[in-house]
XYZ file of C-alpha atoms in Angstrom:
317
model
C 77.397 74.086 156.856
C 80.790 75.473 156.920
C 80.961 79.596 156.573
C 82.607 82.542 155.960
C 83.174 82.927 159.717
C 84.771 79.451 160.044
C 86.777 79.847 157.377
C 88.204 83.154 158.614
C 88.858 81.326 162.511
C 90.705 78.732 160.867
C 93.458 81.092 158.550
C 93.102 83.526 161.376
C 92.084 86.465 159.402
C 88.769 88.574 159.246
C 85.233 87.560 157.217
C 86.484 91.003 155.304
C 89.750 89.472 153.978
C 88.462 86.523 153.286
C 85.492 87.898 151.214
C 87.947 89.594 149.155
C 89.616 87.068 148.633
C 86.879 85.545 147.008
C 85.395 88.223 145.420
C 88.459 90.494 144.418
C 91.885 88.518 144.667
C 93.801 91.139 142.974
C 93.015 93.530 145.926
C 94.934 91.011 148.069
C 99.181 89.658 148.764
C 99.565 86.206 146.399
C 100.314 85.210 150.472
C 97.226 86.193 151.664
C 95.716 84.825 148.826
C 97.319 81.148 149.840
C 96.464 81.454 153.493
C 92.837 81.483 152.841
C 92.316 79.598 149.696
C 94.314 76.848 151.922
C 91.921 77.416 155.082
C 88.399 77.166 152.265
C 90.446 73.656 151.517
C 90.876 72.480 155.021
C 87.215 72.653 155.989
C 85.953 71.741 151.740
C 84.291 75.723 151.501
C 83.383 75.567 148.267
C 82.127 80.118 147.825
C 78.387 80.484 146.573
C 78.569 81.437 142.916
C 75.418 83.294 142.747
C 76.518 85.532 146.023
C 80.322 85.937 144.348
C 78.241 86.805 140.768
C 75.548 89.726 142.849
C 78.655 91.109 144.962
C 80.499 92.075 141.412
C 77.561 92.878 139.763
C 77.903 90.285 137.207
C 76.173 87.474 135.973
C 78.436 84.270 135.802
C 77.063 84.210 131.779
C 79.276 84.058 129.076
C 77.690 84.190 125.783
C 79.240 82.297 122.506
C 78.233 83.512 119.422
C 78.356 81.982 115.902
C 78.043 84.413 112.786
C 78.401 81.738 109.968
C 76.657 78.818 108.803
C 77.128 75.638 110.671
C 77.461 72.656 109.682
C 75.715 69.813 111.654
C 77.151 66.958 110.174
C 80.788 68.589 111.415
C 81.448 67.971 115.537
C 84.128 71.373 115.117
C 81.884 73.883 116.604
C 80.866 70.927 119.433
C 84.451 70.357 120.474
C 84.980 73.969 120.319
C 82.253 74.428 123.046
C 83.699 71.617 124.753
C 86.585 73.811 125.634
C 85.436 76.779 125.771
C 82.791 75.079 128.628
C 85.590 73.397 130.439
C 87.391 77.020 130.773
C 84.151 78.705 132.059
C 83.564 75.671 135.004
C 87.027 76.362 136.515
C 85.613 79.840 137.256
C 81.629 78.530 137.577
C 80.845 80.976 134.721
C 78.050 79.354 132.793
C 77.711 79.318 128.369
C 75.241 80.181 126.530
C 75.085 79.743 122.834
C 73.469 82.084 120.660
C 73.222 81.726 116.980
C 71.358 84.848 115.968
C 73.048 88.404 116.787
C 69.496 89.991 117.160
C 69.406 87.722 120.275
C 72.369 88.387 121.826
C 71.446 91.368 123.927
C 67.977 89.993 125.295
C 69.444 88.534 128.198
C 72.348 90.194 130.637
C 75.821 88.877 130.161
C 79.617 89.497 131.539
C 81.343 88.951 127.540
C 80.971 87.604 124.580
C 83.077 85.658 122.444
C 82.514 85.125 118.911
C 83.407 83.555 116.042
C 82.972 83.824 112.116
C 83.289 87.312 112.492
C 83.555 88.994 108.433
C 84.888 92.543 108.269
C 81.754 94.162 107.600
C 80.219 92.982 111.408
C 83.241 95.825 113.115
C 80.144 98.307 113.469
C 78.094 96.032 114.804
C 80.749 94.527 116.941
C 82.244 98.178 117.956
C 78.582 98.985 119.707
C 78.644 95.807 121.875
C 79.276 96.931 125.909
C 80.020 93.882 127.043
C 84.018 92.777 126.622
C 84.585 90.539 123.770
C 86.903 87.813 121.810
C 86.880 86.845 118.755
C 87.724 83.300 117.614
C 89.388 84.158 114.223
C 92.382 85.463 112.969
C 91.486 90.177 112.482
C 92.764 93.023 111.000
C 90.777 95.506 113.149
C 92.171 95.696 116.429
C 90.077 93.088 118.334
C 91.067 90.362 120.601
C 91.542 86.915 119.577
C 92.142 83.809 119.513
C 93.141 81.129 116.523
C 94.956 78.885 115.001
C 98.980 79.690 113.580
C 96.939 79.616 110.195
C 100.530 80.615 108.329
C 102.563 78.269 109.994
C 100.217 74.808 109.636
C 100.509 75.591 105.784
C 104.068 76.710 105.975
C 104.293 72.676 107.156
C 101.953 71.148 105.043
C 104.370 72.493 102.130
C 107.522 71.872 103.234
C 106.203 67.759 103.835
C 105.261 68.015 100.137
C 108.526 69.302 99.342
C 111.011 66.994 101.024
C 108.613 64.264 99.904
C 109.693 65.182 96.056
C 105.857 66.212 94.564
C 106.516 68.125 91.290
C 104.172 69.918 91.405
C 102.528 71.294 94.419
C 98.407 72.834 94.197
C 96.731 75.194 96.601
C 93.018 74.701 96.356
C 91.556 77.462 98.583
C 88.133 78.898 99.918
C 86.978 81.180 98.077
C 86.842 84.314 100.891
C 88.178 87.394 101.821
C 89.244 86.645 105.454
C 92.676 86.816 107.295
C 92.630 83.017 107.787
C 92.113 82.527 104.511
C 95.222 84.951 103.261
C 97.626 83.216 106.068
C 96.509 79.948 105.068
C 97.823 80.945 101.822
C 100.645 83.337 102.523
C 102.447 79.938 104.352
C 101.944 78.362 100.870
C 102.948 80.760 99.007
C 106.342 81.947 101.471
C 107.784 78.459 101.374
C 107.158 77.670 97.783
C 108.886 81.246 97.185
C 111.887 80.678 99.018
C 112.615 77.081 97.277
C 111.976 79.330 93.755
C 108.835 77.702 93.068
C 105.871 79.185 91.623
C 102.601 79.222 93.261
C 99.603 78.187 92.038
C 96.038 78.902 93.836
C 92.682 78.059 92.540
C 89.779 79.524 95.023
C 86.229 78.199 94.894
C 83.363 77.920 97.673
C 84.100 75.432 101.416
C 82.563 72.651 99.718
C 83.556 69.163 98.655
C 81.827 68.916 95.592
C 83.548 71.547 94.459
C 87.200 70.690 94.778
C 85.734 67.584 93.282
C 84.585 69.376 90.189
C 87.454 71.495 89.905
C 89.511 68.668 89.704
C 87.645 66.139 87.429
C 87.095 69.483 84.761
C 90.957 70.026 84.423
C 92.264 66.455 85.104
C 94.132 66.281 82.054
C 96.421 69.491 83.363
C 97.543 67.837 86.132
C 100.623 65.328 85.525
C 101.623 62.629 87.559
C 103.988 63.562 91.321
C 100.902 66.294 91.860
C 100.335 66.832 95.683
C 96.958 69.453 96.523
C 97.254 71.311 99.291
C 94.020 72.007 100.446
C 92.099 75.416 103.089
C 90.044 72.994 104.810
C 89.356 68.990 105.144
C 86.025 69.946 102.797
C 88.005 70.544 100.026
C 90.458 67.436 100.665
C 87.721 65.290 101.010
C 86.597 66.361 97.568
C 89.750 66.547 95.910
C 90.456 62.573 96.683
C 86.961 61.833 95.390
C 88.073 63.156 92.209
C 91.429 61.655 91.795
C 90.109 58.241 92.571
C 87.333 59.035 90.000
C 89.995 59.761 87.417
C 91.931 56.754 88.359
C 95.398 58.441 90.126
C 97.053 56.673 92.667
C 96.979 58.350 96.375
C 99.711 58.723 97.812
C 102.146 57.419 94.936
C 101.298 59.487 92.142
C 99.073 62.225 93.772
C 98.679 63.354 97.228
C 96.735 65.524 99.108
C 97.010 67.269 102.502
C 93.878 69.561 104.523
C 93.377 71.563 107.133
C 91.265 71.063 110.545
C 91.005 67.445 111.697
C 88.276 67.454 113.462
C 86.081 64.730 111.267
C 86.418 64.930 108.056
C 89.986 63.477 108.035
C 88.356 60.295 109.650
C 86.320 59.945 107.412
C 87.823 59.636 104.208
C 89.389 56.543 102.142
C 92.464 57.029 102.755
C 91.968 58.576 106.107
C 93.366 62.116 105.225
C 96.158 63.683 106.169
C 95.722 67.378 107.479
C 96.985 70.183 109.517
C 95.209 69.515 113.062
C 93.795 72.379 114.829
C 93.920 71.781 118.485
C 90.074 72.857 118.767
C 89.806 71.757 122.535
C 92.541 74.271 123.509
C 91.821 76.944 121.772
C 88.262 76.795 123.376
C 89.939 77.066 126.862
C 92.029 79.560 125.903
C 89.070 81.642 124.422
C 87.714 80.974 127.763
C 90.742 82.379 129.877
C 91.413 84.970 127.669
C 87.346 86.398 128.142
C 87.576 85.688 131.676
C 91.025 87.404 131.694
C 89.413 90.745 129.659
C 86.696 91.257 132.189
C 88.346 91.272 135.504
C 90.598 93.590 134.125
C 87.943 95.949 133.194
C 88.007 95.284 129.550
C 91.540 95.912 129.319
C 93.259 94.368 125.724
C 94.137 91.066 125.691
C 96.020 91.144 121.964
C 96.325 88.441 119.800
C 96.673 84.421 120.302
C 97.874 82.423 117.397
C 98.052 78.358 118.751
C 100.636 75.985 116.651
C 98.765 73.173 114.739
C 100.108 70.231 114.035
C 100.838 67.801 110.657
C 99.194 64.786 111.115
C 100.678 62.435 108.506
C 97.710 59.022 106.980
C 97.322 57.960 103.600
C 96.842 60.603 101.306
C 100.297 61.736 101.019
C 103.941 59.580 101.170
C 105.721 59.281 104.128
């Protein structure tokens, strides 16, 4: 079995230098780091992750806490978890899923990724001793990563305008949270630039609520209307309501969703949607948190990742 001494001999450096490259790479020069890593590659040497964690007084465990109800029929969080795990694997970290905040500190971990945090959670998050990164926009100074929600709805609204839909209605989620404000802002700002009056209707994030809303108000919606929705759930309900009331999609009515993880595929016709790069978001969350741990909890800032408008059967092309 290849040892630390073998690597040191191959690189022509001391065992202490090899140890520093493995455990504290920030303490060595890039040239020295490259020399030792080349020797490790030649000898097929892989550091013992448990020993490395012990040397750094770490557990090599990251906890992912979900603070909202999860619909297990949608693979959104499974896709996000895959991205986080892939990002952590590169640094030989393990991922632990937690669904109850009371259990977060039962076992030790080096840091936390939290999603579904609301404004009311701030006091609790402030008390956490380990580094934290949030998945989701916030206005309270926490490091976070999210889709660029404002840009996504801007893309959707601009496309609807380009396809000459005369009435452009936003179906929003009835929550007072930054991601929703950003999505509404993308829609509002775009319409205002074109001197059009925004129309926003908010409801719970359930397809039956958007379906009920459109059916109840069907006579108010003229042909050539498009519904820009804050989620694929709301968009799915909009499609069902239009079809039940005899509307033609996409000629007379259009629908654009937001998420692009699963529901867009099961809709008939398939949903045009603002697709979030969920796996990439997960990898970036892992990378940001590991960097924060390496930098002893230093602020990392925020990162908004551009989404992509995916055109399918519920909008004119």
